[in-house]
mmCIF file of C-alpha atoms in Angstrom:
data_model
loop_
_atom_site.group_PDB
_atom_site.id
_atom_site.type_symbol
_atom_site.label_atom_id
_atom_site.label_comp_id
_atom_site.label_asym_id
_atom_site.label_seq_id
_atom_site.Cartn_x
_atom_site.Cartn_y
_atom_site.Cartn_z
ATOM 1 C CA MET U 2 35.750 -2.889 12.621
ATOM 2 C CA GLY U 3 36.132 0.791 14.165
ATOM 3 C CA ALA U 4 35.166 2.432 11.093
ATOM 4 C CA GLY U 5 32.001 0.205 10.455
ATOM 5 C CA THR U 6 31.125 0.417 13.651
ATOM 6 C CA ALA U 7 31.024 4.654 13.460
ATOM 7 C CA ASP U 8 29.333 4.443 10.332
ATOM 8 C CA ALA U 9 26.150 2.361 11.373
ATOM 9 C CA GLN U 10 26.436 4.579 14.242
ATOM 10 C CA ASP U 11 25.922 7.913 11.943
ATOM 11 C CA TYR U 12 23.453 5.892 9.562
ATOM 12 C CA PRO U 13 20.898 7.432 8.620
ATOM 13 C CA ASP U 14 21.797 11.037 9.189
ATOM 14 C CA ARG U 15 19.585 12.350 6.411
ATOM 15 C CA PRO U 16 16.264 11.526 5.019
ATOM 16 C CA ILE U 17 15.756 8.368 3.023
ATOM 17 C CA GLU U 18 13.775 7.659 -0.065
ATOM 18 C CA MET U 19 10.728 5.260 0.033
ATOM 19 C CA VAL U 20 10.109 4.545 -3.845
ATOM 20 C CA VAL U 21 6.918 3.044 -4.749
ATOM 21 C CA THR U 22 6.834 1.480 -7.374
ATOM 22 C CA PHE U 23 3.464 1.416 -8.384
ATOM 23 C CA GLY U 24 0.767 4.531 -8.495
ATOM 24 C CA PRO U 25 -1.177 6.301 -5.708
ATOM 25 C CA GLY U 26 -4.005 4.613 -4.788
ATOM 26 C CA GLY U 27 -2.833 1.092 -4.774
ATOM 27 C CA GLY U 28 -1.803 -1.655 -2.335
ATOM 28 C CA ALA U 29 1.947 -1.324 -2.844
ATOM 29 C CA ASP U 30 1.521 2.609 -2.343
ATOM 30 C CA LEU U 31 -0.550 2.460 0.821
ATOM 31 C CA MET U 32 1.937 -0.307 2.691
ATOM 32 C CA GLY U 33 4.743 1.944 1.378
ATOM 33 C CA ARG U 34 3.493 4.830 2.506
ATOM 34 C CA THR U 35 2.084 3.290 5.955
ATOM 35 C CA MET U 36 5.680 1.769 6.428
ATOM 36 C CA ALA U 37 7.161 5.176 5.485
ATOM 37 C CA ARG U 38 5.319 6.759 8.178
ATOM 38 C CA LEU U 39 6.417 4.155 10.848
ATOM 39 C CA LEU U 40 9.764 3.685 10.147
ATOM 40 C CA GLU U 41 10.598 7.407 10.829
ATOM 41 C CA GLU U 42 10.480 7.279 14.594
ATOM 42 C CA PRO U 43 13.051 4.524 14.896
ATOM 43 C CA LEU U 44 15.120 5.724 12.385
ATOM 44 C CA GLY U 45 15.109 9.058 13.630
ATOM 45 C CA VAL U 46 14.908 10.822 9.722
ATOM 46 C CA SER U 47 12.106 11.533 7.621
ATOM 47 C CA ILE U 48 11.003 9.425 4.604
ATOM 48 C CA PRO U 49 9.407 10.865 1.806
ATOM 49 C CA VAL U 50 7.625 8.704 -0.586
ATOM 50 C CA SER U 51 8.335 8.876 -4.478
ATOM 51 C CA ASN U 52 5.631 7.109 -6.924
ATOM 52 C CA VAL U 53 7.746 5.667 -9.916
ATOM 53 C CA ALA U 54 5.114 3.831 -11.685
ATOM 54 C CA GLY U 55 5.428 2.009 -15.365
ATOM 55 C CA ALA U 56 6.355 -1.516 -16.655
ATOM 56 C CA SER U 57 4.687 -3.602 -13.697
ATOM 57 C CA GLY U 58 6.867 -2.004 -11.245
ATOM 58 C CA ASN U 59 9.672 -2.308 -13.471
ATOM 59 C CA ALA U 60 10.259 1.690 -13.663
ATOM 60 C CA GLY U 61 10.491 2.233 -10.056
ATOM 61 C CA LEU U 62 12.796 -0.873 -9.279
ATOM 62 C CA THR U 63 15.208 0.087 -12.043
ATOM 63 C CA ARG U 64 15.473 3.458 -10.271
ATOM 64 C CA LEU U 65 16.100 1.524 -7.097
ATOM 65 C CA ARG U 66 18.585 -0.236 -8.272
ATOM 66 C CA THR U 67 20.725 2.367 -10.044
ATOM 67 C CA ASN U 68 20.511 4.975 -6.643
ATOM 68 C CA PRO U 69 23.643 4.766 -4.856
ATOM 69 C CA ALA U 70 23.798 1.772 -2.536
ATOM 70 C CA ASP U 71 24.202 3.474 0.653
ATOM 71 C CA GLY U 72 20.681 3.028 2.251
ATOM 72 C CA TYR U 73 19.201 6.171 1.847
ATOM 73 C CA THR U 74 16.965 4.569 -1.088
ATOM 74 C CA ILE U 75 14.594 2.260 -0.291
ATOM 75 C CA GLY U 76 11.465 0.355 -2.012
ATOM 76 C CA THR U 77 8.786 -1.716 -2.540
ATOM 77 C CA LEU U 78 9.350 -4.913 -3.959
ATOM 78 C CA ILE U 79 6.414 -7.157 -4.700
ATOM 79 C CA SER U 80 5.672 -10.417 -6.781
ATOM 80 C CA LEU U 81 3.762 -8.402 -9.497
ATOM 81 C CA THR U 82 7.153 -7.503 -10.870
ATOM 82 C CA VAL U 83 9.008 -10.361 -9.691
ATOM 83 C CA ALA U 84 6.582 -12.177 -11.679
ATOM 84 C CA SER U 85 7.018 -10.001 -14.637
ATOM 85 C CA TRP U 86 10.683 -11.012 -14.868
ATOM 86 C CA ALA U 87 10.209 -14.479 -15.983
ATOM 87 C CA SER U 88 7.714 -12.961 -18.795
ATOM 88 C CA GLY U 89 11.019 -11.274 -19.987
ATOM 89 C CA LEU U 90 9.863 -7.528 -19.271
ATOM 90 C CA GLY U 91 12.362 -5.292 -17.453
ATOM 91 C CA ASP U 92 15.892 -5.836 -17.390
ATOM 92 C CA ASN U 93 15.896 -6.061 -13.165
ATOM 93 C CA ALA U 94 17.009 -9.621 -11.553
ATOM 94 C CA PRO U 95 16.788 -10.826 -7.793
ATOM 95 C CA GLU U 96 20.440 -10.785 -7.511
ATOM 96 C CA ASP U 97 19.838 -6.762 -8.086
ATOM 97 C CA PHE U 98 18.432 -6.265 -4.663
ATOM 98 C CA ARG U 99 18.467 -7.181 -1.036
ATOM 99 C CA VAL U 100 14.979 -7.711 0.305
ATOM 100 C CA ILE U 101 14.960 -6.233 3.915
ATOM 101 C CA SER U 102 11.349 -7.964 4.752
ATOM 102 C CA VAL U 103 8.558 -9.589 3.348
ATOM 103 C CA VAL U 104 5.730 -7.574 5.223
ATOM 104 C CA GLN U 105 2.288 -8.727 3.476
ATOM 105 C CA SER U 106 0.833 -11.378 1.352
ATOM 106 C CA SER U 107 -2.476 -12.132 0.365
ATOM 107 C CA PRO U 108 -4.003 -14.898 -2.094
ATOM 108 C CA SER U 109 -5.904 -12.964 -5.268
ATOM 109 C CA PHE U 110 -9.482 -13.556 -6.155
ATOM 110 C CA LEU U 111 -11.775 -12.674 -9.331
ATOM 111 C CA PHE U 112 -14.582 -10.331 -8.222
ATOM 112 C CA VAL U 113 -17.444 -9.644 -10.456
ATOM 113 C CA PRO U 114 -19.910 -6.220 -9.950
ATOM 114 C CA ALA U 115 -22.416 -6.816 -8.170
ATOM 115 C CA ASN U 116 -25.014 -5.854 -10.549
ATOM 116 C CA GLY U 117 -23.172 -8.282 -13.145
ATOM 117 C CA PRO U 118 -24.814 -11.386 -15.013
ATOM 118 C CA HIS U 119 -22.655 -13.949 -13.293
ATOM 119 C CA GLN U 120 -22.780 -13.929 -10.002
ATOM 120 C CA SER U 121 -20.541 -16.835 -9.391
ATOM 121 C CA ALA U 122 -17.140 -18.483 -10.473
ATOM 122 C CA GLU U 123 -19.346 -21.248 -12.041
ATOM 123 C CA ALA U 124 -21.625 -19.141 -14.184
ATOM 124 C CA LEU U 125 -18.870 -16.849 -15.023
ATOM 125 C CA PHE U 126 -16.625 -19.621 -16.399
ATOM 126 C CA GLU U 127 -19.183 -21.219 -18.020
ATOM 127 C CA TYR U 128 -19.812 -17.955 -20.009
ATOM 128 C CA ALA U 129 -16.100 -17.796 -20.958
ATOM 129 C CA LYS U 130 -16.073 -21.170 -22.576
ATOM 130 C CA SER U 131 -17.557 -19.568 -25.471
ATOM 131 C CA ASN U 132 -16.979 -15.924 -24.937
ATOM 132 C CA PRO U 133 -14.334 -13.915 -23.768
ATOM 133 C CA VAL U 134 -14.677 -12.783 -20.262
ATOM 134 C CA THR U 135 -12.458 -9.253 -20.172
ATOM 135 C CA VAL U 136 -10.899 -8.853 -16.707
ATOM 136 C CA ALA U 137 -9.166 -5.706 -15.247
ATOM 137 C CA THR U 138 -5.475 -6.152 -14.254
ATOM 138 C CA SER U 139 -2.086 -4.341 -12.767
ATOM 139 C CA GLY U 140 -0.615 -5.290 -16.303
ATOM 140 C CA TYR U 141 1.610 -7.828 -18.949
ATOM 141 C CA GLY U 142 3.529 -10.064 -17.294
ATOM 142 C CA THR U 143 2.483 -10.354 -13.683
ATOM 143 C CA GLN U 144 0.337 -13.362 -11.900
ATOM 144 C CA ASP U 145 -2.667 -11.682 -13.047
ATOM 145 C CA ASP U 146 -1.961 -12.529 -16.450
ATOM 146 C CA VAL U 147 -0.191 -15.469 -15.777
ATOM 147 C CA THR U 148 -3.202 -16.594 -14.296
ATOM 148 C CA LEU U 149 -5.476 -15.557 -17.352
ATOM 149 C CA LYS U 150 -3.294 -17.514 -19.439
ATOM 150 C CA LEU U 151 -3.497 -20.907 -17.383
ATOM 151 C CA LEU U 152 -7.423 -20.287 -16.908
ATOM 152 C CA ALA U 153 -7.314 -20.200 -20.646
ATOM 153 C CA ASN U 154 -5.309 -23.677 -20.953
ATOM 154 C CA ALA U 155 -8.475 -24.744 -18.943
ATOM 155 C CA GLY U 156 -10.615 -23.514 -22.078
ATOM 156 C CA ILE U 157 -11.819 -20.393 -20.044
ATOM 157 C CA THR U 158 -11.227 -17.547 -22.283
ATOM 158 C CA MET U 159 -10.141 -14.284 -20.390
ATOM 159 C CA GLU U 160 -8.965 -11.267 -21.958
ATOM 160 C CA ASN U 161 -6.114 -9.381 -19.915
ATOM 161 C CA VAL U 162 -7.356 -5.204 -19.933
ATOM 162 C CA PRO U 163 -4.406 -3.783 -18.120
ATOM 163 C CA PHE U 164 -4.865 -0.393 -15.721
ATOM 164 C CA GLN U 165 -1.233 1.290 -14.473
ATOM 165 C CA ALA U 166 -3.381 3.507 -12.521
ATOM 166 C CA PRO U 167 -5.363 1.564 -9.288
ATOM 167 C CA ALA U 168 -8.299 3.775 -9.258
ATOM 168 C CA GLU U 169 -9.415 3.240 -12.542
ATOM 169 C CA ARG U 170 -8.416 -0.708 -12.223
ATOM 170 C CA TYR U 171 -10.846 -0.743 -9.473
ATOM 171 C CA ALA U 172 -13.658 1.550 -11.000
ATOM 172 C CA SER U 173 -13.568 -0.967 -14.296
ATOM 173 C CA PRO U 174 -15.913 -3.781 -13.522
ATOM 174 C CA ILE U 175 -18.084 -1.203 -11.404
ATOM 175 C CA GLY U 176 -18.602 0.970 -14.288
ATOM 176 C CA GLY U 177 -19.020 -1.995 -16.975
ATOM 177 C CA HIS U 178 -15.793 -1.363 -19.067
ATOM 178 C CA THR U 179 -14.706 -5.044 -17.973
ATOM 179 C CA MET U 180 -16.532 -8.294 -16.857
ATOM 180 C CA ALA U 181 -14.339 -8.690 -13.888
ATOM 181 C CA ILE U 182 -11.117 -7.732 -11.964
ATOM 182 C CA TYR U 183 -8.218 -9.867 -10.713
ATOM 183 C CA GLU U 184 -7.319 -8.867 -7.240
ATOM 184 C CA GLU U 185 -6.345 -8.965 -3.654
ATOM 185 C CA PRO U 186 -9.206 -8.249 -1.693
ATOM 186 C CA GLY U 187 -7.419 -5.858 0.511
ATOM 187 C CA ASP U 188 -6.701 -3.533 -2.751
ATOM 188 C CA VAL U 189 -10.649 -3.243 -2.911
ATOM 189 C CA ALA U 190 -11.818 -3.341 0.776
ATOM 190 C CA GLN U 191 -14.042 -0.297 0.394
ATOM 191 C CA PHE U 192 -15.417 -1.835 -2.852
ATOM 192 C CA ILE U 193 -16.853 -5.375 -1.420
ATOM 193 C CA GLU U 194 -17.658 -3.554 1.864
ATOM 194 C CA ALA U 195 -20.086 -1.063 -0.552
ATOM 195 C CA GLY U 196 -21.580 -4.090 -2.151
ATOM 196 C CA GLN U 197 -20.350 -2.788 -5.206
ATOM 197 C CA LEU U 198 -17.747 -5.837 -5.851
ATOM 198 C CA VAL U 199 -18.324 -9.999 -5.066
ATOM 199 C CA PRO U 200 -15.947 -12.196 -4.873
ATOM 200 C CA VAL U 201 -16.218 -15.526 -6.839
ATOM 201 C CA VAL U 202 -13.171 -17.790 -6.786
ATOM 202 C CA VAL U 203 -10.020 -17.277 -4.739
ATOM 203 C CA PHE U 204 -6.616 -18.774 -5.993
ATOM 204 C CA SER U 205 -4.839 -20.458 -3.593
ATOM 205 C CA GLU U 206 -5.267 -24.002 -1.807
ATOM 206 C CA GLU U 207 -7.616 -23.391 0.621
ATOM 207 C CA ARG U 208 -10.421 -20.967 1.087
ATOM 208 C CA HIS U 209 -9.737 -17.217 2.528
ATOM 209 C CA PRO U 210 -11.392 -17.440 6.510
ATOM 210 C CA ALA U 211 -12.470 -14.081 5.602
ATOM 211 C CA PHE U 212 -14.700 -15.249 2.811
ATOM 212 C CA PRO U 213 -15.666 -18.625 3.403
ATOM 213 C CA ASP U 214 -18.434 -18.941 0.841
ATOM 214 C CA VAL U 215 -15.920 -18.420 -1.813
ATOM 215 C CA PRO U 216 -14.873 -21.742 -3.598
ATOM 216 C CA THR U 217 -11.186 -21.734 -4.572
ATOM 217 C CA SER U 218 -10.322 -22.526 -8.361
ATOM 218 C CA ALA U 219 -9.121 -26.141 -7.120
ATOM 219 C CA GLU U 220 -12.535 -27.042 -6.495
ATOM 220 C CA LEU U 221 -13.738 -25.994 -9.572
ATOM 221 C CA GLY U 222 -11.299 -28.372 -11.121
ATOM 222 C CA ILE U 223 -8.198 -26.251 -11.813
ATOM 223 C CA ASP U 224 -5.614 -25.600 -9.653
ATOM 224 C CA ILE U 225 -3.795 -22.077 -9.562
ATOM 225 C CA SER U 226 -2.304 -21.228 -6.233
ATOM 226 C CA GLY U 227 0.980 -20.588 -5.161
ATOM 227 C CA LEU U 228 0.560 -16.936 -6.912
ATOM 228 C CA ASP U 229 -0.317 -15.012 -3.869
ATOM 229 C CA ASN U 230 0.898 -11.110 -4.237
ATOM 230 C CA TYR U 231 3.277 -10.567 -1.611
ATOM 231 C CA ARG U 232 4.785 -7.292 -0.649
ATOM 232 C CA SER U 233 8.502 -6.512 0.490
ATOM 233 C CA VAL U 234 10.924 -3.830 1.439
ATOM 234 C CA ALA U 235 14.030 -3.787 -0.424
ATOM 235 C CA VAL U 236 17.160 -1.585 -1.268
ATOM 236 C CA PRO U 237 19.673 -2.004 -3.710
ATOM 237 C CA ALA U 238 22.295 -4.774 -3.800
ATOM 238 C CA GLY U 239 25.546 -3.930 -2.058
ATOM 239 C CA VAL U 240 24.204 -1.848 0.906
ATOM 240 C CA PRO U 241 26.188 -2.612 3.662
ATOM 241 C CA GLU U 242 25.576 -5.243 6.029
ATOM 242 C CA ASP U 243 25.574 -2.926 8.933
ATOM 243 C CA ARG U 244 23.270 -0.622 7.573
ATOM 244 C CA VAL U 245 20.775 -3.142 6.202
ATOM 245 C CA ALA U 246 20.446 -4.667 9.884
ATOM 246 C CA ILE U 247 20.106 -0.914 10.928
ATOM 247 C CA LEU U 248 16.969 -1.266 8.319
ATOM 248 C CA GLU U 249 15.537 -4.579 9.296
ATOM 249 C CA ASP U 250 15.628 -3.959 13.143
ATOM 250 C CA ALA U 251 13.522 -0.480 12.258
ATOM 251 C CA VAL U 252 11.040 -2.967 9.811
ATOM 252 C CA ALA U 253 10.715 -4.969 12.643
ATOM 253 C CA GLN U 254 9.914 -2.465 15.008
ATOM 254 C CA ALA U 255 6.954 -0.807 12.117
ATOM 255 C CA VAL U 256 4.972 -3.902 11.737
ATOM 256 C CA SER U 257 4.625 -4.902 15.274
ATOM 257 C CA SER U 258 3.128 -1.813 15.722
ATOM 258 C CA GLU U 259 -0.529 -1.194 16.638
ATOM 259 C CA GLU U 260 -1.307 0.968 13.757
ATOM 260 C CA TRP U 261 0.671 -1.718 11.297
ATOM 261 C CA GLN U 262 -1.329 -4.710 12.560
ATOM 262 C CA GLU U 263 -4.592 -2.832 12.593
ATOM 263 C CA PHE U 264 -3.594 -2.290 9.064
ATOM 264 C CA CYS U 265 -2.691 -5.777 7.750
ATOM 265 C CA GLU U 266 -6.037 -6.766 9.331
ATOM 266 C CA SER U 267 -7.810 -4.385 7.278
ATOM 267 C CA THR U 268 -6.396 -5.397 3.979
ATOM 268 C CA TYR U 269 -6.319 -9.135 5.032
ATOM 269 C CA THR U 270 -2.356 -9.105 4.250
ATOM 270 C CA CYS U 271 -1.134 -10.023 7.928
ATOM 271 C CA ILE U 272 1.734 -12.359 7.516
ATOM 272 C CA GLU U 273 4.722 -13.058 9.822
ATOM 273 C CA PRO U 274 7.314 -11.101 8.376
ATOM 274 C CA VAL U 275 10.395 -13.168 6.234
ATOM 275 C CA THR U 276 13.499 -11.998 6.418
ATOM 276 C CA GLY U 277 17.269 -12.409 5.666
ATOM 277 C CA GLU U 278 18.045 -15.415 3.328
ATOM 278 C CA ALA U 279 14.397 -16.779 3.679
ATOM 279 C CA ALA U 280 13.345 -13.230 2.152
ATOM 280 C CA GLN U 281 15.972 -13.153 -0.700
ATOM 281 C CA ALA U 282 15.222 -16.828 -1.376
ATOM 282 C CA MET U 283 11.106 -15.747 -1.861
ATOM 283 C CA VAL U 284 11.850 -13.752 -5.041
ATOM 284 C CA GLY U 285 14.083 -16.191 -6.939
ATOM 285 C CA ASP U 286 12.301 -19.074 -6.434
ATOM 286 C CA PHE U 287 8.919 -16.838 -7.146
ATOM 287 C CA ARG U 288 10.295 -16.024 -10.277
ATOM 288 C CA ASP U 289 11.340 -19.688 -11.331
ATOM 289 C CA LEU U 290 7.550 -20.600 -10.502
ATOM 290 C CA ILE U 291 6.193 -18.380 -12.495
ATOM 291 C CA ALA U 292 8.744 -19.587 -15.902
ATOM 292 C CA GLU U 293 7.792 -22.777 -15.112
ATOM 293 C CA GLN U 294 3.759 -21.889 -14.923
ATOM 294 C CA LEU U 295 4.544 -20.007 -18.070
ATOM 295 C CA SER U 296 6.090 -22.732 -19.722
ATOM 296 C CA GLN U 297 3.005 -25.746 -19.411
#
């Protein structure tokens, strides 16, 4: 007991690496960098960020999983990647990680370019019944991909056009390379505010309070919900409990800060953080939900 207490008091005594599992400029990157900066004060060490993109986030998670379970490597674990496990992508699993805290969540939308020919979901879906609609996504196997498959099951043909680089994905519909983009509003907030992208449908049980005029998919006769994009901070399984507790406390301080609250409000992602067993269960339950959706 004494040795464990001493170990906790000594941790951390050197920099902690933050592995961001997607490329620069996207929602996971902004979350990871903001969190890393806010964790430095409560932890008392620097937290450099490494972007390890690829395979819908699995490349970065493999690095996180295979690094020593000593609390000196933390990373972003997001639902896009968890969904990919149900699709057979990567060799990671929920039990490979310990979720420190789920800190963001947002339902996804379909956005169309403001100068495009289809300015409503009804018009877009009607066109897609006889013509394939190209949709920019974050990758195969993600809930982007799952949602497009569920739409296809309803006779609405959507063609997945994946982009690994977030900036390229956001620019795709605006530049006319795709007809729509599947995304969370916070990730494309600047394009919404600039009048370049228009939300036409939200995949949620209820309308989004920030976009009250945008219908849900259920209102349009296609009930696709429960596929919200959540983002968490995680460590490899096996990190000592006393170090996990220190990280949990530091993340709690970070998300209660004024800077974090301003950040999550600007990205439409504020939630009451989920920790402990509930956070861990979210990962496994979401993977199972995606697997069930894919089997239909």
